[in-house]
Amino acid sequence: MTLSLAPPRLLARLRHPLSLAAVAALLATGVGAVLVTAAGSDPATAWAALDEGMFGSSYAVGSSLNSAAVLALIAAGFSVAHRAGLVNVGGEGQLCAGGLAAAATGLALPADVPAAIGVPTALIAGFVAGAAWALVAAVLKTRRGTSEVITTLLLNFVGAGAVSVAVHEEGLLRQPVTSSETLPQSEALPPGVRLPLIAGIESPATAIVIVAVVAVVVTGVVLRFTGVGLRLKSVGHSPSASARLGLPVSRLQESGLGVAGGLAGLAGACLVATAPYVLAEHFSSGYGFTGLVVGLLARGSLVAVAAVSLLLGFLTSGGINLQLAAGVPASSVQIVQSVLVLLIAAAMLWSNRGTGSGS
């Protein structure tokens, strides 16, 4: 009897999320070692550079936390839309809309605006702009039946284009051109619109970390313990059944996607309000798409959102130092991150199939 029960118990342990994450990390590390060796670098030196970039200084840790906070905001919004049965792939465009609105609002405020007014005003403007950007796709979904996957994806390109136009046109947000070396970007935001540091001058960690923690916790509580979360879950499972029960399906779907866009827009506003405090072309650095990956991997769990965001945030910072200190191409770090994501996704799929078959 003991022997017959051992394999199922072992299989159950292997399907545990911690076991799957550990195996995925080991395999991704192996891939990274192969790439480092192929690039002609010493694996020990590369590992030391990666560790230094992630944890070697307060600056490294602060940069990693800022990156993780941006990803967590976007992924938390993705989880809200996902709970309503929608897939928001427009985080990049919503982030661009939020950053654009925050920059325009911040530059329109007086130069001596106090931080107690300037920072919340810019962040609220970013949230509203991101929500409005997502509502375009939401309304098309509820009123015309257009796939939100297609519309949010296409709106990414519109958002990036809007930022490009704004920072290249002097009549919009471009800083005054004084020479041929003047960069196509906005002027720096006033001091009262900049996010404050939370860990001293030696660390770049800003209040975006606090904003992200609050957003993730509030989102998790609302989705799990409130009637709103229950109604969103019902709509996500079956819109037709929810409609028969009297739930406002269209309004709930629009609200879910709107909040998702708002959180992505908030992330964009925080990026603009962080050093160097300007709106520039490509300021989003692909955070919108990476945040989508975090949301997909988290599968609705806000705890997983925080964990995966921290993992990718620290890997991003470590990868920058790996390139500088060990001479490893940046593409190698991107490959390792992609392999890690694919392995975690495949492991989760295998785990879910095994659980379903067992039930």
mmCIF file of C-alpha atoms in Angstrom:
data_model
loop_
_atom_site.group_PDB
_atom_site.id
_atom_site.type_symbol
_atom_site.label_atom_id
_atom_site.label_comp_id
_atom_site.label_asym_id
_atom_site.label_seq_id
_atom_site.Cartn_x
_atom_site.Cartn_y
_atom_site.Cartn_z
ATOM 1 C CA MET A 1 0.000 0.000 0.000
ATOM 2 C CA THR A 2 2.825 2.377 0.895
ATOM 3 C CA LEU A 3 4.621 1.673 -2.363
ATOM 4 C CA SER A 4 1.485 2.262 -4.404
ATOM 5 C CA LEU A 5 0.868 5.602 -2.721
ATOM 6 C CA ALA A 6 4.440 6.854 -3.072
ATOM 7 C CA PRO A 7 4.360 7.783 -6.778
ATOM 8 C CA PRO A 8 1.143 9.880 -6.512
ATOM 9 C CA ARG A 9 2.540 11.668 -3.450
ATOM 10 C CA LEU A 10 5.815 12.341 -5.238
ATOM 11 C CA LEU A 11 3.915 13.599 -8.289
ATOM 12 C CA ALA A 12 1.836 15.895 -6.092
ATOM 13 C CA ARG A 13 4.986 17.325 -4.562
ATOM 14 C CA LEU A 14 6.474 17.898 -7.992
ATOM 15 C CA ARG A 15 3.322 19.758 -9.018
ATOM 16 C CA HIS A 16 3.607 22.107 -6.028
ATOM 17 C CA PRO A 17 4.137 25.728 -7.248
ATOM 18 C CA LEU A 18 7.385 26.076 -5.267
ATOM 19 C CA SER A 19 8.789 22.885 -6.800
ATOM 20 C CA LEU A 20 7.825 23.986 -10.282
ATOM 21 C CA ALA A 21 9.373 27.426 -9.770
ATOM 22 C CA ALA A 22 12.597 25.900 -8.431
ATOM 23 C CA VAL A 23 12.946 23.509 -11.379
ATOM 24 C CA ALA A 24 12.183 26.296 -13.861
ATOM 25 C CA ALA A 25 14.793 28.551 -12.224
ATOM 26 C CA LEU A 26 17.432 25.798 -12.349
ATOM 27 C CA LEU A 27 16.782 25.064 -16.017
ATOM 28 C CA ALA A 28 16.824 28.761 -16.902
ATOM 29 C CA THR A 29 20.099 29.120 -14.986
ATOM 30 C CA GLY A 30 21.537 26.271 -17.037
ATOM 31 C CA VAL A 31 20.516 27.984 -20.253
ATOM 32 C CA GLY A 32 22.116 31.186 -18.988
ATOM 33 C CA ALA A 33 25.366 29.391 -18.201
ATOM 34 C CA VAL A 34 25.487 27.979 -21.729
ATOM 35 C CA LEU A 35 24.906 31.424 -23.252
ATOM 36 C CA VAL A 36 27.539 33.027 -21.012
ATOM 37 C CA THR A 37 30.094 30.386 -21.992
ATOM 38 C CA ALA A 38 29.218 30.794 -25.669
ATOM 39 C CA ALA A 39 29.812 34.534 -25.337
ATOM 40 C CA GLY A 40 33.328 33.833 -24.085
ATOM 41 C CA SER A 41 32.730 34.949 -20.497
ATOM 42 C CA ASP A 42 33.520 33.140 -17.276
ATOM 43 C CA PRO A 43 30.317 31.805 -15.635
ATOM 44 C CA ALA A 44 31.613 32.661 -12.145
ATOM 45 C CA THR A 45 32.334 36.241 -13.197
ATOM 46 C CA ALA A 46 28.963 36.517 -14.881
ATOM 47 C CA TRP A 47 27.160 35.190 -11.805
ATOM 48 C CA ALA A 48 28.997 37.680 -9.589
ATOM 49 C CA ALA A 49 28.016 40.515 -11.940
ATOM 50 C CA LEU A 50 24.385 39.378 -11.960
ATOM 51 C CA ASP A 51 24.308 39.173 -8.166
ATOM 52 C CA GLU A 52 25.957 42.586 -7.895
ATOM 53 C CA GLY A 53 23.386 44.076 -10.242
ATOM 54 C CA MET A 54 20.485 42.664 -8.249
ATOM 55 C CA PHE A 55 21.585 42.917 -4.620
ATOM 56 C CA GLY A 56 25.057 44.467 -4.551
ATOM 57 C CA SER A 57 24.045 47.974 -3.540
ATOM 58 C CA SER A 58 21.126 50.030 -2.354
ATOM 59 C CA TYR A 59 21.004 51.557 -5.819
ATOM 60 C CA ALA A 60 20.625 48.123 -7.425
ATOM 61 C CA VAL A 61 17.895 47.069 -5.016
ATOM 62 C CA GLY A 62 16.056 50.374 -5.443
ATOM 63 C CA SER A 63 16.126 50.133 -9.246
ATOM 64 C CA SER A 64 14.844 46.562 -9.064
ATOM 65 C CA LEU A 65 11.992 47.548 -6.758
ATOM 66 C CA ASN A 66 10.956 50.386 -9.070
ATOM 67 C CA SER A 67 10.853 48.021 -12.049
ATOM 68 C CA ALA A 68 8.919 45.417 -10.068
ATOM 69 C CA ALA A 69 6.399 48.052 -8.965
ATOM 70 C CA VAL A 70 5.637 49.062 -12.546
ATOM 71 C CA LEU A 71 5.118 45.434 -13.544
ATOM 72 C CA ALA A 72 2.923 44.779 -10.497
ATOM 73 C CA LEU A 73 0.604 47.682 -11.323
ATOM 74 C CA ILE A 74 0.101 46.496 -14.895
ATOM 75 C CA ALA A 75 -0.332 42.854 -13.858
ATOM 76 C CA ALA A 76 -2.810 43.769 -11.102
ATOM 77 C CA GLY A 77 -4.915 45.554 -13.701
ATOM 78 C CA PHE A 78 -4.662 42.564 -16.015
ATOM 79 C CA SER A 79 -5.998 40.385 -13.173
ATOM 80 C CA VAL A 80 -9.053 42.614 -12.753
ATOM 81 C CA ALA A 81 -9.925 42.384 -16.448
ATOM 82 C CA HIS A 82 -9.197 38.663 -16.440
ATOM 83 C CA ARG A 83 -11.619 38.177 -13.546
ATOM 84 C CA ALA A 84 -14.317 39.720 -15.760
ATOM 85 C CA GLY A 85 -13.466 37.308 -18.578
ATOM 86 C CA LEU A 86 -11.489 39.835 -20.639
ATOM 87 C CA VAL A 87 -7.884 39.754 -21.823
ATOM 88 C CA ASN A 88 -6.135 43.115 -21.685
ATOM 89 C CA VAL A 89 -3.115 43.092 -23.975
ATOM 90 C CA GLY A 90 -3.090 46.890 -24.201
ATOM 91 C CA GLY A 91 -0.970 47.660 -21.156
ATOM 92 C CA GLU A 92 1.716 49.308 -23.276
ATOM 93 C CA GLY A 93 -0.703 51.742 -24.920
ATOM 94 C CA GLN A 94 -2.477 52.483 -21.641
ATOM 95 C CA LEU A 95 0.876 53.088 -19.964
ATOM 96 C CA CYS A 96 1.793 55.517 -22.754
ATOM 97 C CA ALA A 97 -1.525 57.335 -22.364
ATOM 98 C CA GLY A 98 -1.000 57.640 -18.626
ATOM 99 C CA GLY A 99 2.544 58.916 -18.987
ATOM 100 C CA LEU A 100 1.470 61.429 -21.634
ATOM 101 C CA ALA A 101 -1.373 62.737 -19.463
ATOM 102 C CA ALA A 102 0.822 62.934 -16.375
ATOM 103 C CA ALA A 103 3.527 64.851 -18.226
ATOM 104 C CA ALA A 104 1.041 67.298 -19.751
ATOM 105 C CA THR A 105 -0.649 67.822 -16.390
ATOM 106 C CA GLY A 106 2.606 68.191 -14.471
ATOM 107 C CA LEU A 107 4.044 70.722 -16.917
ATOM 108 C CA ALA A 108 0.801 72.708 -16.821
ATOM 109 C CA LEU A 109 1.025 73.106 -13.041
ATOM 110 C CA PRO A 110 2.903 76.051 -11.476
ATOM 111 C CA ALA A 111 6.625 75.495 -11.034
ATOM 112 C CA ASP A 112 6.294 75.918 -7.258
ATOM 113 C CA VAL A 113 3.349 73.541 -6.836
ATOM 114 C CA PRO A 114 3.629 71.643 -3.534
ATOM 115 C CA ALA A 115 4.194 67.901 -3.739
ATOM 116 C CA ALA A 116 1.014 67.238 -1.760
ATOM 117 C CA ILE A 117 -0.938 68.616 -4.727
ATOM 118 C CA GLY A 118 1.326 68.033 -7.713
ATOM 119 C CA VAL A 119 2.075 64.320 -7.249
ATOM 120 C CA PRO A 120 -1.544 63.160 -6.660
ATOM 121 C CA THR A 121 -2.774 65.368 -9.514
ATOM 122 C CA ALA A 122 -0.310 63.859 -11.998
ATOM 123 C CA LEU A 123 -0.994 60.295 -10.829
ATOM 124 C CA ILE A 124 -4.759 60.759 -11.013
ATOM 125 C CA ALA A 125 -4.397 62.208 -14.522
ATOM 126 C CA GLY A 126 -2.416 59.131 -15.528
ATOM 127 C CA PHE A 127 -4.995 56.766 -14.062
ATOM 128 C CA VAL A 128 -7.897 58.551 -15.776
ATOM 129 C CA ALA A 129 -6.104 58.641 -19.135
ATOM 130 C CA GLY A 130 -5.251 54.947 -18.970
ATOM 131 C CA ALA A 131 -8.814 54.075 -17.998
ATOM 132 C CA ALA A 132 -10.231 56.169 -20.836
ATOM 133 C CA TRP A 133 -7.835 54.507 -23.280
ATOM 134 C CA ALA A 134 -9.007 51.062 -22.194
ATOM 135 C CA LEU A 135 -12.672 52.073 -22.227
ATOM 136 C CA VAL A 136 -12.451 52.590 -25.991
ATOM 137 C CA ALA A 137 -11.843 48.861 -26.360
ATOM 138 C CA ALA A 138 -14.334 48.031 -23.604
ATOM 139 C CA VAL A 139 -17.193 49.902 -25.257
ATOM 140 C CA LEU A 140 -16.415 48.332 -28.626
ATOM 141 C CA LYS A 141 -16.535 44.954 -26.878
ATOM 142 C CA THR A 142 -19.852 45.475 -25.084
ATOM 143 C CA ARG A 143 -21.671 47.481 -27.775
ATOM 144 C CA ARG A 144 -20.329 45.937 -30.987
ATOM 145 C CA GLY A 145 -18.897 42.604 -29.894
ATOM 146 C CA THR A 146 -15.401 43.483 -31.121
ATOM 147 C CA SER A 147 -12.663 41.365 -29.591
ATOM 148 C CA GLU A 148 -10.879 43.300 -26.835
ATOM 149 C CA VAL A 149 -7.697 41.381 -27.646
ATOM 150 C CA ILE A 150 -7.545 42.956 -31.106
ATOM 151 C CA THR A 151 -8.573 46.477 -30.078
ATOM 152 C CA THR A 152 -6.296 46.728 -27.041
ATOM 153 C CA LEU A 153 -3.399 45.359 -29.083
ATOM 154 C CA LEU A 154 -3.906 47.912 -31.866
ATOM 155 C CA LEU A 155 -4.294 50.744 -29.368
ATOM 156 C CA ASN A 156 -0.760 49.997 -28.163
ATOM 157 C CA PHE A 157 0.610 51.364 -31.428
ATOM 158 C CA VAL A 158 -1.642 54.409 -31.266
ATOM 159 C CA GLY A 159 -0.481 55.177 -27.734
ATOM 160 C CA ALA A 160 3.191 54.864 -28.646
ATOM 161 C CA GLY A 161 2.594 57.057 -31.694
ATOM 162 C CA ALA A 162 0.860 59.716 -29.601
ATOM 163 C CA VAL A 163 3.875 59.919 -27.279
ATOM 164 C CA SER A 164 6.221 60.170 -30.270
ATOM 165 C CA VAL A 165 4.241 63.028 -31.785
ATOM 166 C CA ALA A 166 3.983 64.861 -28.452
ATOM 167 C CA VAL A 167 7.743 64.841 -27.791
ATOM 168 C CA HIS A 168 8.725 65.763 -31.354
ATOM 169 C CA GLU A 169 6.392 68.731 -31.804
ATOM 170 C CA GLU A 170 7.375 71.995 -30.119
ATOM 171 C CA GLY A 171 3.755 73.058 -30.077
ATOM 172 C CA LEU A 172 2.962 70.095 -27.860
ATOM 173 C CA LEU A 173 5.354 68.832 -25.180
ATOM 174 C CA ARG A 174 8.826 69.013 -26.740
ATOM 175 C CA GLN A 175 11.324 71.054 -24.775
ATOM 176 C CA PRO A 176 12.546 74.269 -26.455
ATOM 177 C CA VAL A 177 15.084 73.504 -29.175
ATOM 178 C CA THR A 178 18.271 75.426 -28.401
ATOM 179 C CA SER A 179 20.682 73.432 -30.573
ATOM 180 C CA SER A 180 20.898 70.444 -32.874
ATOM 181 C CA GLU A 181 21.681 68.299 -29.809
ATOM 182 C CA THR A 182 18.391 69.065 -28.049
ATOM 183 C CA LEU A 183 16.712 65.733 -27.395
ATOM 184 C CA PRO A 184 13.112 65.108 -28.494
ATOM 185 C CA GLN A 185 11.610 64.946 -25.022
ATOM 186 C CA SER A 186 9.561 67.084 -22.693
ATOM 187 C CA GLU A 187 10.946 69.525 -20.179
ATOM 188 C CA ALA A 188 11.625 68.135 -16.718
ATOM 189 C CA LEU A 189 8.623 68.013 -14.422
ATOM 190 C CA PRO A 190 8.533 70.556 -11.585
ATOM 191 C CA PRO A 191 9.947 69.310 -8.257
ATOM 192 C CA GLY A 192 6.457 69.220 -6.784
ATOM 193 C CA VAL A 193 5.347 66.616 -9.364
ATOM 194 C CA ARG A 194 8.222 64.200 -8.788
ATOM 195 C CA LEU A 195 7.738 61.041 -6.765
ATOM 196 C CA PRO A 196 9.640 61.235 -3.472
ATOM 197 C CA LEU A 197 12.422 58.810 -2.610
ATOM 198 C CA ILE A 198 11.594 56.335 0.142
ATOM 199 C CA ALA A 199 15.033 54.936 1.037
ATOM 200 C CA GLY A 200 17.400 57.894 1.088
ATOM 201 C CA ILE A 201 19.494 59.527 -1.595
ATOM 202 C CA GLU A 202 21.616 56.415 -2.190
ATOM 203 C CA SER A 203 18.640 54.420 -3.472
ATOM 204 C CA PRO A 204 16.427 55.343 -6.444
ATOM 205 C CA ALA A 205 13.416 53.566 -4.913
ATOM 206 C CA THR A 206 10.474 55.972 -4.998
ATOM 207 C CA ALA A 207 6.917 56.091 -3.754
ATOM 208 C CA ILE A 208 5.906 53.973 -6.752
ATOM 209 C CA VAL A 209 6.773 50.979 -4.562
ATOM 210 C CA ILE A 210 4.216 52.091 -1.971
ATOM 211 C CA VAL A 211 1.657 52.852 -4.679
ATOM 212 C CA ALA A 212 2.115 49.376 -6.174
ATOM 213 C CA VAL A 213 1.853 47.612 -2.797
ATOM 214 C CA VAL A 214 -1.358 49.466 -1.953
ATOM 215 C CA ALA A 215 -2.801 48.794 -5.422
ATOM 216 C CA VAL A 216 -2.032 45.073 -5.289
ATOM 217 C CA VAL A 217 -3.401 44.657 -1.753
ATOM 218 C CA VAL A 218 -6.586 46.620 -2.463
ATOM 219 C CA THR A 219 -7.130 44.771 -5.742
ATOM 220 C CA GLY A 220 -6.666 41.422 -4.033
ATOM 221 C CA VAL A 221 -9.100 42.287 -1.229
ATOM 222 C CA VAL A 222 -11.739 43.603 -3.638
ATOM 223 C CA LEU A 223 -11.528 40.620 -5.967
ATOM 224 C CA ARG A 224 -11.595 38.020 -3.219
ATOM 225 C CA PHE A 225 -13.704 39.404 -0.386
ATOM 226 C CA THR A 226 -16.256 41.817 -1.842
ATOM 227 C CA GLY A 227 -19.457 41.583 -3.811
ATOM 228 C CA VAL A 228 -17.832 43.417 -6.699
ATOM 229 C CA GLY A 229 -15.226 40.686 -7.004
ATOM 230 C CA LEU A 230 -17.924 38.009 -6.888
ATOM 231 C CA ARG A 231 -19.926 39.715 -9.619
ATOM 232 C CA LEU A 232 -16.834 40.098 -11.801
ATOM 233 C CA LYS A 233 -16.081 36.406 -11.286
ATOM 234 C CA SER A 234 -19.616 35.478 -12.258
ATOM 235 C CA VAL A 235 -19.418 37.528 -15.448
ATOM 236 C CA GLY A 236 -16.053 35.996 -16.238
ATOM 237 C CA HIS A 237 -17.414 32.467 -15.903
ATOM 238 C CA SER A 238 -20.619 33.015 -17.867
ATOM 239 C CA PRO A 239 -21.857 36.376 -19.159
ATOM 240 C CA SER A 240 -25.154 34.883 -20.336
ATOM 241 C CA ALA A 241 -25.920 33.240 -16.996
ATOM 242 C CA SER A 242 -24.936 36.428 -15.179
ATOM 243 C CA ALA A 243 -27.311 38.422 -17.363
ATOM 244 C CA ARG A 244 -30.137 36.035 -16.522
ATOM 245 C CA LEU A 245 -29.386 36.620 -12.849
ATOM 246 C CA GLY A 246 -29.827 40.347 -13.399
ATOM 247 C CA LEU A 247 -26.186 41.405 -13.289
ATOM 248 C CA PRO A 248 -25.166 44.431 -15.425
ATOM 249 C CA VAL A 249 -22.759 42.442 -17.588
ATOM 250 C CA SER A 250 -21.732 45.272 -19.922
ATOM 251 C CA ARG A 251 -21.102 47.689 -17.091
ATOM 252 C CA LEU A 252 -19.032 45.139 -15.177
ATOM 253 C CA GLN A 253 -16.942 44.291 -18.228
ATOM 254 C CA GLU A 254 -16.363 47.957 -18.993
ATOM 255 C CA SER A 255 -15.435 48.634 -15.379
ATOM 256 C CA GLY A 256 -13.020 45.692 -15.275
ATOM 257 C CA LEU A 257 -11.184 46.743 -18.414
ATOM 258 C CA GLY A 258 -11.320 50.390 -17.359
ATOM 259 C CA VAL A 259 -9.635 49.642 -14.032
ATOM 260 C CA ALA A 260 -7.024 47.561 -15.848
ATOM 261 C CA GLY A 261 -6.259 50.507 -18.105
ATOM 262 C CA GLY A 262 -6.267 52.879 -15.164
ATOM 263 C CA LEU A 263 -3.646 50.893 -13.270
ATOM 264 C CA ALA A 264 -1.467 50.684 -16.390
ATOM 265 C CA GLY A 265 -1.897 54.441 -16.866
ATOM 266 C CA LEU A 266 -0.933 54.948 -13.230
ATOM 267 C CA ALA A 267 2.237 52.959 -13.902
ATOM 268 C CA GLY A 268 3.008 55.260 -16.842
ATOM 269 C CA ALA A 269 2.458 58.345 -14.697
ATOM 270 C CA CYS A 270 4.831 56.956 -12.070
ATOM 271 C CA LEU A 271 7.485 56.307 -14.726
ATOM 272 C CA VAL A 272 7.322 59.912 -15.892
ATOM 273 C CA ALA A 273 7.431 61.163 -12.285
ATOM 274 C CA THR A 274 10.623 59.145 -11.655
ATOM 275 C CA ALA A 275 14.135 60.265 -12.668
ATOM 276 C CA PRO A 276 14.898 61.730 -15.181
ATOM 277 C CA TYR A 277 11.378 63.223 -14.776
ATOM 278 C CA VAL A 278 10.710 63.683 -18.495
ATOM 279 C CA LEU A 279 8.460 62.178 -21.122
ATOM 280 C CA ALA A 280 10.585 60.704 -23.886
ATOM 281 C CA GLU A 281 10.009 58.415 -26.827
ATOM 282 C CA HIS A 282 10.121 54.749 -25.778
ATOM 283 C CA PHE A 283 9.981 55.770 -22.101
ATOM 284 C CA SER A 284 7.796 52.726 -21.455
ATOM 285 C CA SER A 285 10.739 50.359 -22.167
ATOM 286 C CA GLY A 286 8.305 47.532 -22.979
ATOM 287 C CA TYR A 287 6.920 47.390 -19.437
ATOM 288 C CA GLY A 288 3.398 47.015 -20.797
ATOM 289 C CA PHE A 289 4.192 43.761 -22.570
ATOM 290 C CA THR A 290 6.255 42.397 -19.674
ATOM 291 C CA GLY A 291 3.427 43.247 -17.297
ATOM 292 C CA LEU A 292 1.117 41.251 -19.547
ATOM 293 C CA VAL A 293 3.427 38.252 -19.128
ATOM 294 C CA VAL A 294 3.363 38.698 -15.350
ATOM 295 C CA GLY A 295 -0.440 38.786 -15.395
ATOM 296 C CA LEU A 296 -0.644 35.667 -17.542
ATOM 297 C CA LEU A 297 1.722 33.762 -15.271
ATOM 298 C CA ALA A 298 -0.029 34.911 -12.101
ATOM 299 C CA ARG A 299 -3.377 33.574 -13.382
ATOM 300 C CA GLY A 300 -5.441 35.850 -11.155
ATOM 301 C CA SER A 301 -3.402 35.397 -7.961
ATOM 302 C CA LEU A 302 -2.281 38.754 -6.572
ATOM 303 C CA VAL A 303 0.336 37.000 -4.429
ATOM 304 C CA ALA A 304 1.774 35.541 -7.622
ATOM 305 C CA VAL A 305 1.631 38.993 -9.216
ATOM 306 C CA ALA A 306 3.891 40.353 -6.465
ATOM 307 C CA ALA A 307 6.267 37.370 -6.607
ATOM 308 C CA VAL A 308 6.693 37.257 -10.391
ATOM 309 C CA SER A 309 7.022 41.054 -10.586
ATOM 310 C CA LEU A 310 9.839 40.985 -8.046
ATOM 311 C CA LEU A 311 11.556 38.146 -9.899
ATOM 312 C CA LEU A 312 11.499 39.867 -13.277
ATOM 313 C CA GLY A 313 12.259 43.273 -11.756
ATOM 314 C CA PHE A 314 15.439 42.035 -10.101
ATOM 315 C CA LEU A 315 16.449 40.044 -13.193
ATOM 316 C CA THR A 316 16.125 43.176 -15.318
ATOM 317 C CA SER A 317 18.436 45.182 -13.064
ATOM 318 C CA GLY A 318 20.880 42.297 -12.766
ATOM 319 C CA GLY A 319 20.934 41.877 -16.517
ATOM 320 C CA ILE A 320 22.030 45.478 -17.036
ATOM 321 C CA ASN A 321 25.044 45.008 -14.772
ATOM 322 C CA LEU A 322 25.753 41.634 -16.369
ATOM 323 C CA GLN A 323 26.148 43.348 -19.698
ATOM 324 C CA LEU A 324 28.337 46.136 -18.303
ATOM 325 C CA ALA A 325 30.564 44.156 -15.916
ATOM 326 C CA ALA A 326 30.867 40.785 -17.640
ATOM 327 C CA GLY A 327 30.465 41.751 -21.278
ATOM 328 C CA VAL A 328 27.517 39.408 -21.745
ATOM 329 C CA PRO A 329 25.159 40.644 -24.498
ATOM 330 C CA ALA A 330 21.855 42.041 -23.266
ATOM 331 C CA SER A 331 20.073 39.650 -25.608
ATOM 332 C CA SER A 332 21.374 36.750 -23.506
ATOM 333 C CA VAL A 333 19.572 38.085 -20.453
ATOM 334 C CA GLN A 334 16.396 38.511 -22.476
ATOM 335 C CA ILE A 335 16.680 34.914 -23.676
ATOM 336 C CA VAL A 336 17.053 33.650 -20.104
ATOM 337 C CA GLN A 337 14.030 35.680 -18.994
ATOM 338 C CA SER A 338 11.984 34.333 -21.914
ATOM 339 C CA VAL A 339 13.039 30.748 -21.169
ATOM 340 C CA LEU A 340 12.106 31.219 -17.515
ATOM 341 C CA VAL A 341 8.667 32.559 -18.473
ATOM 342 C CA LEU A 342 8.063 29.709 -20.929
ATOM 343 C CA LEU A 343 9.134 27.094 -18.387
ATOM 344 C CA ILE A 344 6.895 28.508 -15.661
ATOM 345 C CA ALA A 345 3.962 28.698 -18.064
ATOM 346 C CA ALA A 346 4.510 25.131 -19.275
ATOM 347 C CA ALA A 347 4.874 23.882 -15.701
ATOM 348 C CA MET A 348 1.645 25.568 -14.659
ATOM 349 C CA LEU A 349 -0.168 24.055 -17.632
ATOM 350 C CA TRP A 350 1.147 20.597 -16.721
ATOM 351 C CA SER A 351 0.165 21.107 -13.102
ATOM 352 C CA ASN A 352 -3.365 22.190 -13.994
ATOM 353 C CA ARG A 353 -3.852 19.266 -16.344
ATOM 354 C CA GLY A 354 -2.657 16.859 -13.704
ATOM 355 C CA THR A 355 -5.013 18.339 -11.115
ATOM 356 C CA GLY A 356 -7.925 18.214 -13.525
ATOM 357 C CA SER A 357 -7.313 14.641 -14.417
ATOM 358 C CA GLY A 358 -7.100 13.724 -10.810
ATOM 359 C CA SER A 359 -10.417 15.286 -9.965
#
